[in-house]
Amino acid sequence: MADSTIERAPVSPERKGSDFSQLSRRIVQEGLLDRRPVYYTVRIATVVTCFVGGWVAFALVGDSWWQILVAAFLAVVFAQMGLLAHDLAHGQVFRSRRPSRIAGHLVGNLGIGLGYGWWTDKHTRHHANPNHEDHDPDVAPDVLIWSAKQAEVSKGLPRFIGGWQAFLFFPLLTLEGLNLHISSLRALRRPTLKHRRTEAVTLIVHDLAYLGAVFAVLPVGKALVFLAVHQALFGVYLGCTFAPNHKGMPVLTGEDRLDFLRRQVLTSRNVRGGHLINTALGGLNYQIEHHLFPSMPTPNLRKAQPIVREHCASLGVEYVETGLIDSWAQAMRSLHEAGASLRGGGRSQASAG
């Protein structure tokens, strides 16, 4: 597991940003921030074709237990659509915000029931302060505990399950798809949510179409099984996609003073792998490069990696890269260590999460 100790010395004004600006100039010179319209045209066409094909298969299979296989296939497709919505939110696909937002509402809200506006706001805050206990919503102790400090002040459900949360992590992921949808609906009550009417209409249309199609084709028992399998596998896939990126890496606190480059690199982890890993994780296996350059199109992340890795080495900044299984193992170990004090074993010394 990565060293969870981060230097807490302030960065001088002259040094702040300078290390990143040098890297940024090189990336721009290489054209790695340029749009990749052909790649995204093919990717969008492929995902949409699979989405439509999955529902056509659902209609053709009809009242049969073979629908469980259709549910599994659609879970993969839903996750891939979620990854596509992620790229849209970062402005990787289109140059301007309006087409990105329209496509995001179609893919996210209407397609898979994920509130594009709510999730974009949440994810933007994560990128600004990754793995920061006070500012990153992805390490807020809503259900899981990510550090010993959070364990000490935990209450309710996080405290109840915190001691054994590593063993419960994957079972809990089966609820993640449902959790994201419920959070999207709850966000509609916020007056500050942008384009709230569009968000509401597209989410409601998704629910009516999704549930209407399932219960129109299947009897109640099979319909419920289909929904359970589909949503469970969808949640596990998404969780397995995002968990390797930061979990088990250093958690920042208000005492940490890091410049942009170090804040992004030291809290992120890359996952090694070939084309299959790239496709399955939607390019998020290049998490370090993605956090440094969020608007960089997915296929360019691989090309940026050697440049970023060389730059980090020249600065003495640790660049963490591991295999997929090992990344999950590191995340589980950090969860187990974070909840050590809740198992009656004394205060945990881990600060990773």
mmCIF file of C-alpha atoms in Angstrom:
data_model
loop_
_atom_site.group_PDB
_atom_site.id
_atom_site.type_symbol
_atom_site.label_atom_id
_atom_site.label_comp_id
_atom_site.label_asym_id
_atom_site.label_seq_id
_atom_site.Cartn_x
_atom_site.Cartn_y
_atom_site.Cartn_z
ATOM 1 C CA MET A 1 0.000 0.000 0.000
ATOM 2 C CA ALA A 2 1.179 3.484 -0.731
ATOM 3 C CA ASP A 3 2.853 5.439 2.048
ATOM 4 C CA SER A 4 0.126 7.449 3.765
ATOM 5 C CA THR A 5 2.498 10.097 5.123
ATOM 6 C CA ILE A 6 2.442 13.405 3.273
ATOM 7 C CA GLU A 7 4.836 16.228 3.911
ATOM 8 C CA ARG A 8 2.998 19.055 5.666
ATOM 9 C CA ALA A 9 5.496 21.786 4.888
ATOM 10 C CA PRO A 10 4.065 24.832 3.083
ATOM 11 C CA VAL A 11 4.915 25.283 -0.580
ATOM 12 C CA SER A 12 6.540 28.591 -1.464
ATOM 13 C CA PRO A 13 4.608 30.939 -3.779
ATOM 14 C CA GLU A 14 7.400 30.744 -6.350
ATOM 15 C CA ARG A 15 7.204 26.943 -6.433
ATOM 16 C CA LYS A 16 3.421 26.665 -6.522
ATOM 17 C CA GLY A 17 2.169 25.688 -9.936
ATOM 18 C CA SER A 18 5.594 25.914 -11.542
ATOM 19 C CA ASP A 19 6.150 22.148 -11.615
ATOM 20 C CA PHE A 20 2.743 21.616 -13.173
ATOM 21 C CA SER A 21 3.123 24.458 -15.680
ATOM 22 C CA GLN A 22 6.287 22.843 -17.052
ATOM 23 C CA LEU A 23 4.438 19.576 -17.511
ATOM 24 C CA SER A 24 1.391 21.317 -18.977
ATOM 25 C CA ARG A 25 3.448 23.045 -21.662
ATOM 26 C CA ARG A 26 4.876 19.705 -22.758
ATOM 27 C CA ILE A 27 1.420 18.118 -22.886
ATOM 28 C CA VAL A 28 0.040 20.997 -24.969
ATOM 29 C CA GLN A 29 3.018 20.842 -27.336
ATOM 30 C CA GLU A 30 2.332 17.144 -27.905
ATOM 31 C CA GLY A 31 -1.286 17.946 -28.818
ATOM 32 C CA LEU A 32 -2.633 15.644 -26.114
ATOM 33 C CA LEU A 33 -5.446 18.024 -25.151
ATOM 34 C CA ASP A 34 -6.803 18.073 -28.709
ATOM 35 C CA ARG A 35 -10.261 16.562 -29.221
ATOM 36 C CA ARG A 36 -10.621 13.027 -30.650
ATOM 37 C CA PRO A 37 -13.913 13.169 -32.615
ATOM 38 C CA VAL A 38 -13.437 9.871 -34.467
ATOM 39 C CA TYR A 39 -12.735 7.956 -31.257
ATOM 40 C CA TYR A 40 -15.800 9.355 -29.498
ATOM 41 C CA THR A 41 -18.024 8.885 -32.545
ATOM 42 C CA VAL A 42 -17.117 5.199 -32.605
ATOM 43 C CA ARG A 43 -17.399 4.845 -28.837
ATOM 44 C CA ILE A 44 -20.778 6.563 -28.619
ATOM 45 C CA ALA A 45 -22.117 4.557 -31.560
ATOM 46 C CA THR A 46 -20.913 1.311 -29.979
ATOM 47 C CA VAL A 47 -22.396 2.039 -26.558
ATOM 48 C CA VAL A 48 -25.738 3.236 -27.982
ATOM 49 C CA THR A 49 -25.926 0.174 -30.254
ATOM 50 C CA CYS A 50 -25.334 -2.127 -27.281
ATOM 51 C CA PHE A 51 -27.929 -0.230 -25.249
ATOM 52 C CA VAL A 52 -30.588 -0.533 -27.941
ATOM 53 C CA GLY A 53 -29.569 -4.120 -28.706
ATOM 54 C CA GLY A 54 -29.855 -5.082 -25.046
ATOM 55 C CA TRP A 55 -33.416 -3.828 -24.797
ATOM 56 C CA VAL A 56 -34.337 -5.450 -28.104
ATOM 57 C CA ALA A 57 -32.984 -8.738 -26.738
ATOM 58 C CA PHE A 58 -35.014 -8.158 -23.572
ATOM 59 C CA ALA A 59 -38.200 -7.814 -25.631
ATOM 60 C CA LEU A 60 -37.409 -10.870 -27.776
ATOM 61 C CA VAL A 61 -36.491 -13.185 -24.881
ATOM 62 C CA GLY A 62 -39.748 -12.333 -23.123
ATOM 63 C CA ASP A 63 -41.025 -14.270 -20.118
ATOM 64 C CA SER A 64 -37.965 -16.405 -19.441
ATOM 65 C CA TRP A 65 -35.260 -16.859 -16.812
ATOM 66 C CA TRP A 66 -32.748 -16.257 -19.597
ATOM 67 C CA GLN A 67 -33.484 -12.609 -18.855
ATOM 68 C CA ILE A 68 -30.899 -12.859 -16.086
ATOM 69 C CA LEU A 69 -28.214 -12.918 -18.805
ATOM 70 C CA VAL A 70 -29.827 -9.901 -20.450
ATOM 71 C CA ALA A 71 -29.782 -8.135 -17.068
ATOM 72 C CA ALA A 72 -26.053 -8.853 -16.714
ATOM 73 C CA PHE A 73 -25.354 -7.561 -20.222
ATOM 74 C CA LEU A 74 -27.351 -4.380 -19.624
ATOM 75 C CA ALA A 75 -25.501 -3.839 -16.329
ATOM 76 C CA VAL A 76 -22.237 -3.691 -18.282
ATOM 77 C CA VAL A 77 -23.808 -1.363 -20.861
ATOM 78 C CA PHE A 78 -25.197 0.935 -18.148
ATOM 79 C CA ALA A 79 -21.743 1.166 -16.568
ATOM 80 C CA GLN A 80 -20.168 2.001 -19.924
ATOM 81 C CA MET A 81 -22.777 4.726 -20.387
ATOM 82 C CA GLY A 82 -21.867 6.037 -16.950
ATOM 83 C CA LEU A 83 -18.213 6.195 -18.001
ATOM 84 C CA LEU A 84 -19.240 8.035 -21.151
ATOM 85 C CA ALA A 85 -21.227 10.534 -19.055
ATOM 86 C CA HIS A 86 -18.055 11.030 -17.021
ATOM 87 C CA ASP A 87 -16.117 12.031 -20.148
ATOM 88 C CA LEU A 88 -18.923 14.373 -21.193
ATOM 89 C CA ALA A 89 -18.897 16.052 -17.781
ATOM 90 C CA HIS A 90 -15.172 16.741 -18.132
ATOM 91 C CA GLY A 91 -15.566 18.327 -21.562
ATOM 92 C CA GLN A 92 -13.534 15.603 -23.245
ATOM 93 C CA VAL A 93 -16.002 15.015 -26.063
ATOM 94 C CA PHE A 94 -17.219 18.486 -27.102
ATOM 95 C CA ARG A 95 -15.499 21.851 -26.899
ATOM 96 C CA SER A 96 -18.492 23.777 -25.513
ATOM 97 C CA ARG A 97 -20.664 23.117 -22.461
ATOM 98 C CA ARG A 98 -24.090 23.086 -24.091
ATOM 99 C CA PRO A 99 -23.667 19.978 -26.288
ATOM 100 C CA SER A 100 -21.855 18.266 -23.401
ATOM 101 C CA ARG A 101 -24.784 19.004 -21.088
ATOM 102 C CA ILE A 102 -27.415 17.879 -23.614
ATOM 103 C CA ALA A 103 -25.568 14.635 -24.295
ATOM 104 C CA GLY A 104 -25.004 14.176 -20.566
ATOM 105 C CA HIS A 105 -28.724 14.440 -19.852
ATOM 106 C CA LEU A 106 -29.494 11.953 -22.615
ATOM 107 C CA VAL A 107 -26.848 9.424 -21.578
ATOM 108 C CA GLY A 108 -26.968 9.927 -17.809
ATOM 109 C CA ASN A 109 -30.499 10.952 -16.806
ATOM 110 C CA LEU A 110 -32.569 9.473 -19.613
ATOM 111 C CA GLY A 111 -30.369 6.471 -20.357
ATOM 112 C CA ILE A 112 -29.336 5.098 -16.961
ATOM 113 C CA GLY A 113 -31.109 7.245 -14.360
ATOM 114 C CA LEU A 114 -27.995 9.029 -13.114
ATOM 115 C CA GLY A 115 -28.506 12.747 -12.455
ATOM 116 C CA TYR A 116 -25.932 14.418 -14.679
ATOM 117 C CA GLY A 117 -26.119 17.806 -12.947
ATOM 118 C CA TRP A 118 -25.911 16.434 -9.411
ATOM 119 C CA TRP A 119 -23.091 14.022 -10.241
ATOM 120 C CA THR A 120 -21.093 16.635 -12.180
ATOM 121 C CA ASP A 121 -21.162 18.993 -9.204
ATOM 122 C CA LYS A 122 -20.116 16.207 -6.830
ATOM 123 C CA HIS A 123 -17.341 14.984 -9.111
ATOM 124 C CA THR A 124 -15.998 18.501 -9.679
ATOM 125 C CA ARG A 125 -15.568 18.915 -5.925
ATOM 126 C CA HIS A 126 -13.760 15.585 -5.812
ATOM 127 C CA HIS A 127 -11.307 16.676 -8.502
ATOM 128 C CA ALA A 128 -10.593 19.962 -6.739
ATOM 129 C CA ASN A 129 -9.610 18.204 -3.492
ATOM 130 C CA PRO A 130 -9.109 14.466 -4.068
ATOM 131 C CA ASN A 131 -9.056 12.330 -0.919
ATOM 132 C CA HIS A 132 -9.441 15.377 1.337
ATOM 133 C CA GLU A 133 -11.419 14.557 4.472
ATOM 134 C CA ASP A 134 -13.093 17.956 4.598
ATOM 135 C CA HIS A 135 -13.713 18.714 0.939
ATOM 136 C CA ASP A 136 -13.924 15.514 -1.132
ATOM 137 C CA PRO A 137 -17.491 14.117 -1.097
ATOM 138 C CA ASP A 138 -16.131 10.717 -2.160
ATOM 139 C CA VAL A 139 -14.448 10.234 1.226
ATOM 140 C CA ALA A 140 -17.273 11.618 3.341
ATOM 141 C CA PRO A 141 -18.224 9.111 6.080
ATOM 142 C CA ASP A 142 -21.787 8.612 4.840
ATOM 143 C CA VAL A 143 -21.657 4.809 5.049
ATOM 144 C CA LEU A 144 -17.972 3.844 5.040
ATOM 145 C CA ILE A 145 -15.109 5.259 7.091
ATOM 146 C CA TRP A 146 -11.965 6.241 5.222
ATOM 147 C CA SER A 147 -9.574 7.193 8.021
ATOM 148 C CA ALA A 148 -8.874 6.656 11.715
ATOM 149 C CA LYS A 149 -9.940 10.242 12.384
ATOM 150 C CA GLN A 150 -13.356 9.586 10.882
ATOM 151 C CA ALA A 151 -13.654 6.384 12.919
ATOM 152 C CA GLU A 152 -13.098 8.297 16.157
ATOM 153 C CA VAL A 153 -16.066 10.615 15.565
ATOM 154 C CA SER A 154 -18.297 8.218 13.633
ATOM 155 C CA LYS A 155 -21.926 7.642 14.591
ATOM 156 C CA GLY A 156 -24.841 5.579 13.357
ATOM 157 C CA LEU A 157 -24.378 3.220 10.418
ATOM 158 C CA PRO A 158 -20.704 4.066 9.679
ATOM 159 C CA ARG A 159 -19.779 3.278 13.271
ATOM 160 C CA PHE A 160 -21.906 0.127 13.312
ATOM 161 C CA ILE A 161 -20.292 -1.431 10.220
ATOM 162 C CA GLY A 162 -16.948 0.398 10.263
ATOM 163 C CA GLY A 163 -14.994 -2.322 12.016
ATOM 164 C CA TRP A 164 -15.813 -4.873 9.326
ATOM 165 C CA GLN A 165 -16.408 -2.585 6.373
ATOM 166 C CA ALA A 166 -13.671 -4.148 4.239
ATOM 167 C CA PHE A 167 -15.606 -7.423 4.212
ATOM 168 C CA LEU A 168 -18.851 -5.589 3.455
ATOM 169 C CA PHE A 169 -17.469 -3.375 0.693
ATOM 170 C CA PHE A 170 -18.373 -5.529 -2.306
ATOM 171 C CA PRO A 171 -21.792 -6.557 -0.926
ATOM 172 C CA LEU A 172 -22.545 -2.872 -0.345
ATOM 173 C CA LEU A 173 -21.603 -2.106 -3.954
ATOM 174 C CA THR A 174 -24.664 -4.074 -5.061
ATOM 175 C CA LEU A 175 -26.672 -1.098 -3.744
ATOM 176 C CA GLU A 176 -24.534 1.580 -5.392
ATOM 177 C CA GLY A 177 -26.595 1.834 -8.587
ATOM 178 C CA LEU A 178 -29.760 2.356 -6.540
ATOM 179 C CA ASN A 179 -27.940 4.785 -4.248
ATOM 180 C CA LEU A 180 -26.793 6.940 -7.183
ATOM 181 C CA HIS A 181 -30.335 7.082 -8.554
ATOM 182 C CA ILE A 182 -31.865 7.998 -5.187
ATOM 183 C CA SER A 183 -29.207 10.676 -4.672
ATOM 184 C CA SER A 184 -30.026 12.051 -8.120
ATOM 185 C CA LEU A 185 -33.710 12.310 -7.199
ATOM 186 C CA ARG A 186 -32.958 13.907 -3.837
ATOM 187 C CA ALA A 187 -30.817 16.531 -5.533
ATOM 188 C CA LEU A 188 -33.916 17.762 -7.404
ATOM 189 C CA ARG A 189 -35.023 19.436 -4.174
ATOM 190 C CA ARG A 190 -32.002 21.742 -4.221
ATOM 191 C CA PRO A 191 -32.801 25.219 -5.582
ATOM 192 C CA THR A 192 -29.130 25.553 -6.594
ATOM 193 C CA LEU A 193 -29.262 22.572 -8.959
ATOM 194 C CA LYS A 194 -28.793 23.876 -12.487
ATOM 195 C CA HIS A 195 -31.366 22.960 -15.166
ATOM 196 C CA ARG A 196 -33.510 21.375 -12.463
ATOM 197 C CA ARG A 197 -36.594 21.006 -14.664
ATOM 198 C CA THR A 198 -34.650 19.161 -17.356
ATOM 199 C CA GLU A 199 -33.037 16.981 -14.705
ATOM 200 C CA ALA A 200 -36.438 16.118 -13.218
ATOM 201 C CA VAL A 201 -38.194 15.377 -16.514
ATOM 202 C CA THR A 202 -35.429 13.149 -17.875
ATOM 203 C CA LEU A 203 -35.101 11.186 -14.620
ATOM 204 C CA ILE A 204 -38.858 10.640 -14.372
ATOM 205 C CA VAL A 205 -39.101 9.560 -18.019
ATOM 206 C CA HIS A 206 -36.262 7.093 -17.386
ATOM 207 C CA ASP A 207 -38.042 5.598 -14.381
ATOM 208 C CA LEU A 208 -41.350 5.256 -16.209
ATOM 209 C CA ALA A 209 -39.752 3.696 -19.290
ATOM 210 C CA TYR A 210 -37.395 1.407 -17.352
ATOM 211 C CA LEU A 211 -39.896 0.052 -14.849
ATOM 212 C CA GLY A 212 -42.711 0.069 -17.386
ATOM 213 C CA ALA A 213 -40.737 -2.068 -19.843
ATOM 214 C CA VAL A 214 -39.624 -4.582 -17.199
ATOM 215 C CA PHE A 215 -43.065 -5.104 -15.659
ATOM 216 C CA ALA A 216 -44.795 -5.109 -19.066
ATOM 217 C CA VAL A 217 -42.679 -8.014 -20.326
ATOM 218 C CA LEU A 218 -42.082 -10.026 -17.138
ATOM 219 C CA PRO A 219 -44.370 -11.263 -14.375
ATOM 220 C CA VAL A 220 -43.794 -9.612 -11.012
ATOM 221 C CA GLY A 221 -41.462 -12.280 -9.603
ATOM 222 C CA LYS A 222 -39.145 -12.394 -12.601
ATOM 223 C CA ALA A 223 -39.323 -8.618 -12.963
ATOM 224 C CA LEU A 224 -38.061 -8.156 -9.415
ATOM 225 C CA VAL A 225 -35.243 -10.648 -9.988
ATOM 226 C CA PHE A 226 -34.288 -8.886 -13.223
ATOM 227 C CA LEU A 227 -34.190 -5.505 -11.465
ATOM 228 C CA ALA A 228 -32.160 -6.901 -8.563
ATOM 229 C CA VAL A 229 -29.572 -8.569 -10.803
ATOM 230 C CA HIS A 230 -29.315 -5.619 -13.163
ATOM 231 C CA GLN A 231 -28.926 -2.956 -10.479
ATOM 232 C CA ALA A 232 -26.618 -5.084 -8.312
ATOM 233 C CA LEU A 233 -24.186 -5.860 -11.126
ATOM 234 C CA PHE A 234 -24.363 -2.266 -12.354
ATOM 235 C CA GLY A 235 -23.359 -1.032 -8.892
ATOM 236 C CA VAL A 236 -20.556 -3.563 -8.496
ATOM 237 C CA TYR A 237 -19.136 -2.705 -11.927
ATOM 238 C CA LEU A 238 -19.139 1.028 -11.188
ATOM 239 C CA GLY A 239 -17.615 0.483 -7.764
ATOM 240 C CA CYS A 240 -14.874 -1.740 -9.151
ATOM 241 C CA THR A 241 -14.161 0.967 -11.729
ATOM 242 C CA PHE A 242 -13.760 3.846 -9.276
ATOM 243 C CA ALA A 243 -12.423 2.099 -6.151
ATOM 244 C CA PRO A 244 -8.902 1.416 -7.529
ATOM 245 C CA ASN A 245 -8.283 5.101 -8.237
ATOM 246 C CA HIS A 246 -7.896 6.662 -4.767
ATOM 247 C CA LYS A 247 -8.894 4.205 -2.044
ATOM 248 C CA GLY A 248 -5.834 3.180 -0.091
ATOM 249 C CA MET A 249 -3.954 6.306 -1.110
ATOM 250 C CA PRO A 250 -3.110 9.124 1.353
ATOM 251 C CA VAL A 251 -6.039 11.032 2.814
ATOM 252 C CA LEU A 252 -5.444 14.779 3.117
ATOM 253 C CA THR A 253 -6.492 17.002 6.000
ATOM 254 C CA GLY A 254 -6.548 20.728 6.640
ATOM 255 C CA GLU A 255 -2.915 20.532 7.756
ATOM 256 C CA ASP A 256 -1.665 19.431 4.335
ATOM 257 C CA ARG A 257 -0.258 22.116 2.049
ATOM 258 C CA LEU A 258 0.370 20.677 -1.390
ATOM 259 C CA ASP A 259 0.627 22.316 -4.778
ATOM 260 C CA PHE A 260 -1.711 21.200 -7.558
ATOM 261 C CA LEU A 261 0.599 18.583 -9.072
ATOM 262 C CA ARG A 262 1.405 16.866 -5.797
ATOM 263 C CA ARG A 263 -2.186 17.049 -4.562
ATOM 264 C CA GLN A 264 -3.361 15.181 -7.639
ATOM 265 C CA VAL A 265 -0.486 12.703 -8.086
ATOM 266 C CA LEU A 266 0.056 11.637 -4.465
ATOM 267 C CA THR A 267 -3.624 10.821 -3.887
ATOM 268 C CA SER A 268 -4.132 8.882 -7.129
ATOM 269 C CA ARG A 269 -3.156 5.435 -8.353
ATOM 270 C CA ASN A 270 -2.823 4.086 -11.875
ATOM 271 C CA VAL A 271 -3.798 0.540 -12.828
ATOM 272 C CA ARG A 272 -1.660 -1.414 -15.250
ATOM 273 C CA GLY A 273 -3.270 -3.345 -18.088
ATOM 274 C CA GLY A 274 -3.800 -3.605 -21.794
ATOM 275 C CA HIS A 275 -6.709 -2.814 -24.066
ATOM 276 C CA LEU A 276 -9.178 -4.868 -22.006
ATOM 277 C CA ILE A 277 -8.435 -2.914 -18.813
ATOM 278 C CA ASN A 278 -8.565 0.378 -20.721
ATOM 279 C CA THR A 279 -12.006 -0.486 -22.085
ATOM 280 C CA ALA A 280 -13.393 -1.940 -18.851
ATOM 281 C CA LEU A 281 -12.291 1.043 -16.754
ATOM 282 C CA GLY A 282 -13.057 3.646 -19.399
ATOM 283 C CA GLY A 283 -9.506 5.006 -19.288
ATOM 284 C CA LEU A 284 -9.743 5.703 -15.553
ATOM 285 C CA ASN A 285 -6.861 3.303 -15.048
ATOM 286 C CA TYR A 286 -4.744 6.339 -16.026
ATOM 287 C CA GLN A 287 -6.065 8.152 -12.970
ATOM 288 C CA ILE A 288 -2.968 10.266 -12.356
ATOM 289 C CA GLU A 289 -2.986 11.688 -15.872
ATOM 290 C CA HIS A 290 -6.751 12.161 -15.730
ATOM 291 C CA HIS A 291 -6.558 14.147 -12.495
ATOM 292 C CA LEU A 292 -3.787 16.350 -13.813
ATOM 293 C CA PHE A 293 -5.609 16.957 -17.117
ATOM 294 C CA PRO A 294 -9.352 16.243 -16.610
ATOM 295 C CA SER A 295 -10.335 17.488 -20.085
ATOM 296 C CA MET A 296 -7.820 15.254 -21.861
ATOM 297 C CA PRO A 297 -9.659 12.773 -24.128
ATOM 298 C CA THR A 298 -9.481 9.206 -22.874
ATOM 299 C CA PRO A 299 -7.326 7.766 -25.723
ATOM 300 C CA ASN A 300 -4.671 10.439 -25.107
ATOM 301 C CA LEU A 301 -4.145 9.466 -21.470
ATOM 302 C CA ARG A 302 -2.031 6.476 -22.469
ATOM 303 C CA LYS A 303 0.232 8.734 -24.535
ATOM 304 C CA ALA A 304 0.555 11.211 -21.690
ATOM 305 C CA GLN A 305 1.563 8.591 -19.152
ATOM 306 C CA PRO A 306 5.303 8.305 -19.969
ATOM 307 C CA ILE A 307 5.593 12.094 -20.026
ATOM 308 C CA VAL A 308 3.910 12.471 -16.637
ATOM 309 C CA ARG A 309 5.823 9.576 -15.101
ATOM 310 C CA GLU A 310 9.164 10.971 -16.284
ATOM 311 C CA HIS A 311 8.268 14.430 -14.972
ATOM 312 C CA CYS A 312 7.305 13.049 -11.548
ATOM 313 C CA ALA A 313 10.550 11.079 -11.381
ATOM 314 C CA SER A 314 12.570 14.208 -12.107
ATOM 315 C CA LEU A 315 10.811 15.959 -9.192
ATOM 316 C CA GLY A 316 11.074 13.041 -6.791
ATOM 317 C CA VAL A 317 7.277 12.774 -6.615
ATOM 318 C CA GLU A 318 6.042 9.227 -6.017
ATOM 319 C CA TYR A 319 4.096 7.852 -8.974
ATOM 320 C CA VAL A 320 2.019 4.822 -7.955
ATOM 321 C CA GLU A 321 0.988 2.173 -10.466
ATOM 322 C CA THR A 322 -0.193 -1.348 -9.717
ATOM 323 C CA GLY A 323 -2.263 -4.214 -11.060
ATOM 324 C CA LEU A 324 -6.055 -4.253 -10.849
ATOM 325 C CA ILE A 325 -6.335 -6.982 -8.210
ATOM 326 C CA ASP A 326 -3.593 -5.405 -6.105
ATOM 327 C CA SER A 327 -5.346 -2.031 -6.291
ATOM 328 C CA TRP A 328 -8.506 -3.579 -4.850
ATOM 329 C CA ALA A 329 -6.448 -5.337 -2.187
ATOM 330 C CA GLN A 330 -4.842 -2.041 -1.166
ATOM 331 C CA ALA A 331 -8.258 -0.415 -0.935
ATOM 332 C CA MET A 332 -9.608 -3.244 1.233
ATOM 333 C CA ARG A 333 -6.571 -3.164 3.546
ATOM 334 C CA SER A 334 -6.939 0.578 4.049
ATOM 335 C CA LEU A 335 -10.651 0.192 4.854
ATOM 336 C CA HIS A 336 -9.844 -2.516 7.382
ATOM 337 C CA GLU A 337 -7.130 -0.405 9.019
ATOM 338 C CA ALA A 338 -9.337 2.694 9.119
ATOM 339 C CA GLY A 339 -11.933 0.820 11.163
ATOM 340 C CA ALA A 340 -9.453 -0.857 13.527
ATOM 341 C CA SER A 341 -10.462 1.226 16.555
ATOM 342 C CA LEU A 342 -14.094 0.168 16.075
ATOM 343 C CA ARG A 343 -13.131 -3.496 16.417
ATOM 344 C CA GLY A 344 -11.836 -2.865 19.933
ATOM 345 C CA GLY A 345 -8.233 -3.103 18.832
ATOM 346 C CA GLY A 346 -7.227 0.389 19.854
ATOM 347 C CA ARG A 347 -6.762 3.457 17.743
ATOM 348 C CA SER A 348 -5.775 2.782 14.121
ATOM 349 C CA GLN A 349 -2.585 4.353 12.895
ATOM 350 C CA ALA A 350 -3.717 4.287 9.281
ATOM 351 C CA SER A 351 -4.594 7.502 7.555
ATOM 352 C CA ALA A 352 -5.159 5.986 4.159
ATOM 353 C CA GLY A 353 -8.596 5.769 2.645
#
